[in-house]
Coordinates of C-alpha atoms in Angstrom, one line a residue:
M1 CA 150.2 91.1 139.0
K2 CA 147.3 90.1 141.1
I3 CA 145.5 87.2 139.4
A4 CA 142.2 85.7 140.6
I5 CA 141.0 82.2 139.7
L6 CA 137.2 82.0 139.8
S7 CA 136.5 78.6 141.2
R8 CA 134.0 77.1 143.6
N9 CA 136.4 74.4 144.7
P10 CA 140.1 75.2 145.6
K11 CA 140.9 71.5 145.9
L12 CA 140.2 70.7 142.2
Y13 CA 143.3 69.7 140.2
S14 CA 142.8 72.5 137.6
T15 CA 142.4 75.2 140.3
R16 CA 145.4 74.0 142.3
R17 CA 147.6 73.9 139.1
L18 CA 146.7 77.4 138.0
F19 CA 147.3 78.7 141.6
E20 CA 150.8 77.0 141.6
E21 CA 151.8 78.4 138.2
I22 CA 150.6 81.9 139.1
K23 CA 152.8 81.8 142.3
K24 CA 155.7 80.3 140.3
A25 CA 155.6 83.2 137.8
G26 CA 156.0 85.6 140.8
H27 CA 152.4 86.9 140.9
E28 CA 149.9 87.2 143.7
A29 CA 147.3 84.5 143.4
L30 CA 143.9 84.2 145.0
I31 CA 140.9 81.9 144.5
V32 CA 137.5 83.5 144.5
D33 CA 134.3 81.5 144.7
H34 CA 132.2 83.4 142.2
S35 CA 129.0 82.1 143.7
L36 CA 129.8 84.1 146.8
C37 CA 130.5 87.4 145.0
D38 CA 128.0 90.3 145.4
L39 CA 127.9 92.6 142.4
I40 CA 127.3 96.3 143.1
I41 CA 126.0 98.3 140.2
E42 CA 125.7 102.1 140.7
Q43 CA 126.5 105.5 139.1
N44 CA 130.1 105.4 140.5
G45 CA 130.8 102.3 138.5
P46 CA 130.7 98.5 139.1
S47 CA 132.3 96.8 142.1
I48 CA 132.5 93.4 143.7
F49 CA 132.3 92.4 147.3
Y50 CA 133.5 88.9 148.3
K51 CA 132.6 87.6 151.7
G52 CA 131.9 91.2 152.8
Q53 CA 135.2 92.6 151.5
L54 CA 135.6 94.9 148.5
L55 CA 137.8 93.2 145.8
E56 CA 140.3 95.7 144.5
G57 CA 143.5 95.6 142.4
I58 CA 142.6 92.5 140.4
D59 CA 144.7 92.6 137.2
A60 CA 143.3 89.4 135.6
I61 CA 140.9 86.6 136.2
I62 CA 140.9 83.0 135.0
P63 CA 137.2 81.8 135.0
R64 CA 136.5 78.2 135.9
I65 CA 132.7 78.5 135.7
G66 CA 130.7 75.3 136.2
A67 CA 127.8 74.6 133.9
S68 CA 125.3 74.7 136.8
V69 CA 126.1 78.3 137.6
T70 CA 126.7 79.7 134.1
F71 CA 124.3 82.6 134.5
Y72 CA 125.7 84.0 137.7
G73 CA 129.2 83.0 137.0
T74 CA 129.3 84.9 133.7
A75 CA 127.7 87.9 135.4
V76 CA 130.6 87.9 137.8
V77 CA 133.1 87.6 134.9
R78 CA 131.3 90.5 133.1
Q79 CA 131.6 92.6 136.2
F80 CA 135.4 92.0 136.4
E81 CA 135.7 92.9 132.8
L82 CA 133.8 96.2 133.3
M83 CA 136.1 97.0 136.2
G84 CA 139.1 96.7 133.8
A85 CA 140.4 93.2 134.6
F86 CA 141.7 91.0 131.8
S87 CA 139.8 87.7 131.5
A88 CA 141.4 84.6 130.1
V89 CA 138.0 83.7 128.7
T90 CA 135.4 86.5 128.1
S91 CA 132.0 86.4 129.6
Q92 CA 130.4 86.4 126.1
A93 CA 132.5 83.5 124.9
I94 CA 131.5 81.4 127.9
V95 CA 127.8 82.1 127.3
R96 CA 128.2 81.3 123.6
S97 CA 130.0 78.0 124.2
R98 CA 127.7 76.8 127.0
D99 CA 124.7 77.0 124.7
K100 CA 125.2 73.7 122.7
L101 CA 122.7 74.6 120.0
R102 CA 124.1 78.2 119.5
S103 CA 127.7 77.0 119.4
L104 CA 126.8 74.4 116.7
Q105 CA 125.0 77.0 114.7
I106 CA 128.1 79.2 114.8
L107 CA 130.4 76.4 113.8
S108 CA 128.1 75.5 111.0
K109 CA 128.0 79.1 109.8
N110 CA 131.8 79.0 109.7
G111 CA 131.8 75.9 107.6
L112 CA 133.4 73.6 110.2
G113 CA 133.0 69.8 110.0
M114 CA 130.6 68.3 112.5
P115 CA 128.1 65.4 112.9
K116 CA 124.9 66.3 111.2
T117 CA 122.6 67.7 113.9
A118 CA 118.8 68.3 114.1
F119 CA 116.8 70.3 116.6
T120 CA 113.1 70.9 116.7
N121 CA 110.3 72.2 118.9
F122 CA 108.2 69.7 120.9
S123 CA 106.3 68.6 117.8
K124 CA 104.0 65.6 118.3
G125 CA 104.7 62.9 115.9
G126 CA 107.9 64.6 114.5
E127 CA 110.3 62.0 116.0
K128 CA 110.5 59.9 112.7
Q129 CA 111.3 63.0 110.7
L130 CA 113.9 64.2 113.1
I131 CA 115.7 60.9 113.1
G132 CA 115.6 60.6 109.3
Q133 CA 117.1 64.1 108.9
V134 CA 120.4 62.9 110.4
G135 CA 120.5 59.7 108.4
G136 CA 118.5 57.3 110.5
A137 CA 119.5 55.0 113.4
P138 CA 121.8 54.6 115.1
V139 CA 121.7 58.2 116.4
I140 CA 123.1 60.1 119.4
I141 CA 120.5 62.1 121.4
K142 CA 121.8 64.8 123.7
L143 CA 120.3 67.0 126.4
L144 CA 121.3 70.6 125.6
E145 CA 122.1 71.1 129.3
G146 CA 124.2 67.9 129.7
T147 CA 127.9 67.9 130.7
Q148 CA 130.7 65.3 131.1
G149 CA 128.7 62.8 129.1
L150 CA 125.6 63.0 131.2
G151 CA 122.3 63.3 129.2
V152 CA 123.8 61.6 126.2
V153 CA 122.1 58.5 124.7
L154 CA 123.0 56.2 121.9
A155 CA 119.8 54.8 120.3
E156 CA 120.8 51.9 118.1
T157 CA 117.5 51.3 116.3
K158 CA 114.8 53.6 114.9
K159 CA 112.3 52.4 117.4
A160 CA 114.6 53.0 120.3
A161 CA 115.4 56.5 119.0
Q162 CA 111.8 57.4 118.7
S163 CA 111.1 56.2 122.2
V164 CA 113.9 58.3 123.7
V165 CA 113.0 61.4 121.7
E166 CA 109.3 61.0 122.8
A167 CA 110.4 60.5 126.4
F168 CA 112.5 63.7 126.4
H169 CA 109.8 65.7 124.7
G170 CA 107.3 64.4 127.2
L171 CA 109.5 65.9 129.9
K172 CA 109.8 69.2 127.9
A173 CA 113.5 68.6 127.8
R174 CA 115.4 70.3 125.0
I175 CA 117.5 67.9 123.0
I176 CA 119.5 67.6 119.8
V177 CA 119.8 64.5 117.6
Q178 CA 123.1 63.8 115.9
E179 CA 124.3 61.3 113.4
Y180 CA 126.4 58.4 114.9
I181 CA 130.0 58.3 113.6
K182 CA 130.6 54.6 113.6
E183 CA 134.3 54.8 112.5
A184 CA 135.2 56.8 115.6
K185 CA 134.8 53.5 117.6
G186 CA 133.9 55.2 120.9
A187 CA 137.0 57.5 120.8
D188 CA 137.4 61.2 120.4
I189 CA 140.2 63.8 120.5
R190 CA 140.6 66.6 123.0
A191 CA 142.8 69.5 121.6
F192 CA 143.7 72.1 124.2
V193 CA 143.9 75.6 122.6
V194 CA 145.6 78.6 124.3
H195 CA 145.6 81.9 122.4
G196 CA 145.6 80.5 118.9
K197 CA 147.9 77.6 119.5
V198 CA 147.2 73.9 120.2
V199 CA 149.4 73.3 123.3
G200 CA 148.5 69.7 123.8
A201 CA 146.2 66.9 122.5
M202 CA 145.0 63.6 123.7
K203 CA 142.9 60.7 122.4
R204 CA 140.2 59.5 124.7
Q205 CA 138.9 56.0 124.3
G206 CA 135.7 55.0 126.0
A207 CA 135.6 52.0 128.4
E208 CA 134.6 48.6 127.0
G209 CA 130.9 48.7 126.0
E210 CA 130.8 52.5 126.5
F211 CA 130.3 54.8 123.5
R212 CA 131.1 58.0 125.5
S213 CA 134.8 58.7 125.8
N214 CA 134.7 61.1 128.7
L215 CA 137.3 60.5 131.4
H216 CA 134.6 61.0 134.0
R217 CA 132.8 58.0 132.5
G218 CA 135.9 55.7 132.7
G219 CA 137.6 56.7 129.4
V220 CA 141.4 56.4 129.0
A221 CA 143.5 59.1 127.6
T222 CA 146.7 58.8 125.6
V223 CA 148.9 61.4 123.9
I224 CA 148.2 61.9 120.1
K225 CA 149.9 63.9 117.4
L226 CA 147.3 65.8 115.5
S227 CA 147.1 65.8 111.7
R228 CA 147.2 69.2 110.0
A229 CA 143.5 69.1 109.4
E230 CA 142.7 68.2 113.0
R231 CA 144.9 71.0 114.4
Q232 CA 143.3 73.5 112.0
A233 CA 139.8 72.4 112.9
A234 CA 140.5 72.9 116.6
L235 CA 141.9 76.3 116.1
N236 CA 139.1 77.4 113.8
A237 CA 136.5 76.1 116.3
A238 CA 138.0 78.0 119.2
K239 CA 138.3 81.2 117.1
A240 CA 134.7 81.0 115.8
L241 CA 133.4 80.9 119.4
G242 CA 135.8 83.6 120.5
L243 CA 137.6 81.4 123.0
D244 CA 141.3 82.0 123.8
V245 CA 141.4 79.1 126.2
A246 CA 139.4 76.1 125.0
G247 CA 139.1 72.3 125.0
V248 CA 138.0 71.3 121.5
D249 CA 136.5 67.8 121.2
L250 CA 136.8 66.2 117.7
L251 CA 135.9 62.9 116.1
Q252 CA 138.0 61.2 113.5
S253 CA 135.7 60.3 110.6
D254 CA 136.0 59.1 107.0
R255 CA 135.2 62.7 105.9
G256 CA 137.8 64.3 108.1
P257 CA 137.8 65.8 111.7
L258 CA 134.3 66.6 113.1
I259 CA 133.8 69.0 115.9
L260 CA 131.7 67.6 118.8
E261 CA 131.9 70.4 121.3
V262 CA 134.1 73.3 122.4
N263 CA 134.6 73.6 126.2
S264 CA 135.3 77.0 127.8
S265 CA 136.4 75.5 131.1
P266 CA 138.4 72.4 130.1
G267 CA 139.9 70.3 132.9
L268 CA 143.7 70.2 133.1
Q269 CA 144.3 66.9 134.8
G270 CA 143.6 64.6 131.8
I271 CA 145.6 66.7 129.3
E272 CA 148.6 67.3 131.6
S273 CA 148.8 63.7 132.7
A274 CA 148.5 62.3 129.1
T275 CA 150.9 64.8 127.4
G276 CA 153.3 65.9 130.1
V277 CA 152.7 69.5 128.9
N278 CA 152.5 72.3 131.5
V279 CA 149.2 73.5 130.2
A280 CA 148.5 75.6 133.3
G281 CA 151.8 77.4 132.7
E282 CA 150.8 78.2 129.1
I283 CA 147.6 79.7 130.4
I284 CA 149.5 82.0 132.8
K285 CA 151.8 83.1 130.0
Y286 CA 148.8 84.1 128.0
V287 CA 147.3 86.0 130.9
E288 CA 150.5 87.9 131.5
A289 CA 150.7 88.9 127.8
G290 CA 147.0 89.9 127.9
V291 CA 147.4 92.2 130.8
R292 CA 150.5 93.8 129.2
K293 CA 148.5 94.6 126.1
M294 CA 145.6 96.2 127.9
P295 CA 145.2 100.0 127.6
T296 CA 147.2 101.8 130.3
L297 CA 144.2 103.7 131.5
K298 CA 142.3 100.5 132.2
R299 CA 145.3 99.1 134.1
D300 CA 145.8 102.2 136.2
K301 CA 142.1 102.3 137.2
N302 CA 142.4 98.7 138.5
Q303 CA 145.5 99.3 140.6

């Protein structure tokens, strides 16, 4: 098999581990910077040129699309899909999960537990109402485009919350306001899902004085055994968004597990270091099975 990892940085831990596991499994591995791909769309069918060369014979791709290039990155994934390549994560699922508001709407529709969330247009004077709708201060205020804990604010008082909402609205920045889950104590759970199975889970504890648990913000990860409810919540969240490879972030609350976010390009370093599980290898096994299940006609066209 010829498997391409779509990544802008070959030195990243996740990219290197996937490359290693593809080679270990006996396949041809290549790293393609999706931002340098040219998409050709014509009557003869779609094609991709990379650094001036036609890309041919790609059996499968593993997208590692950064949030800053979601639009172009998903266009490249879609082009590969149309050319008959199997994708570990579909272009539509990436788009769905990257839109925080849309993903929360889908999770809500599927009856999954989550912190109560409010979203509104830039309505002048509506800050008090917005904060009240999620139970009042303290509240979490998030930029819809934020990643890795950036653009996330904890407002501990009603006055502070109103000021932050007003400031974001004044900048025409789209935000959501969420209830603060006090009993989580600055910690969350990352469950790594691969094709309907939780292959590893870790608990991330925020640094002292930090309410965000992201490892990029100084959080510490330890292995955790999920409860049945937590495991099922993670699987249901990934399924609802159509993600076969996902990092599902949950909070432990008095009313059960609450979904914070579902990541379509979850990092491998934290989960592999904390659990000792070969998560990259699990992804490659899934990709192998996915290619084998593809219609023969599609596979032949891609040879």
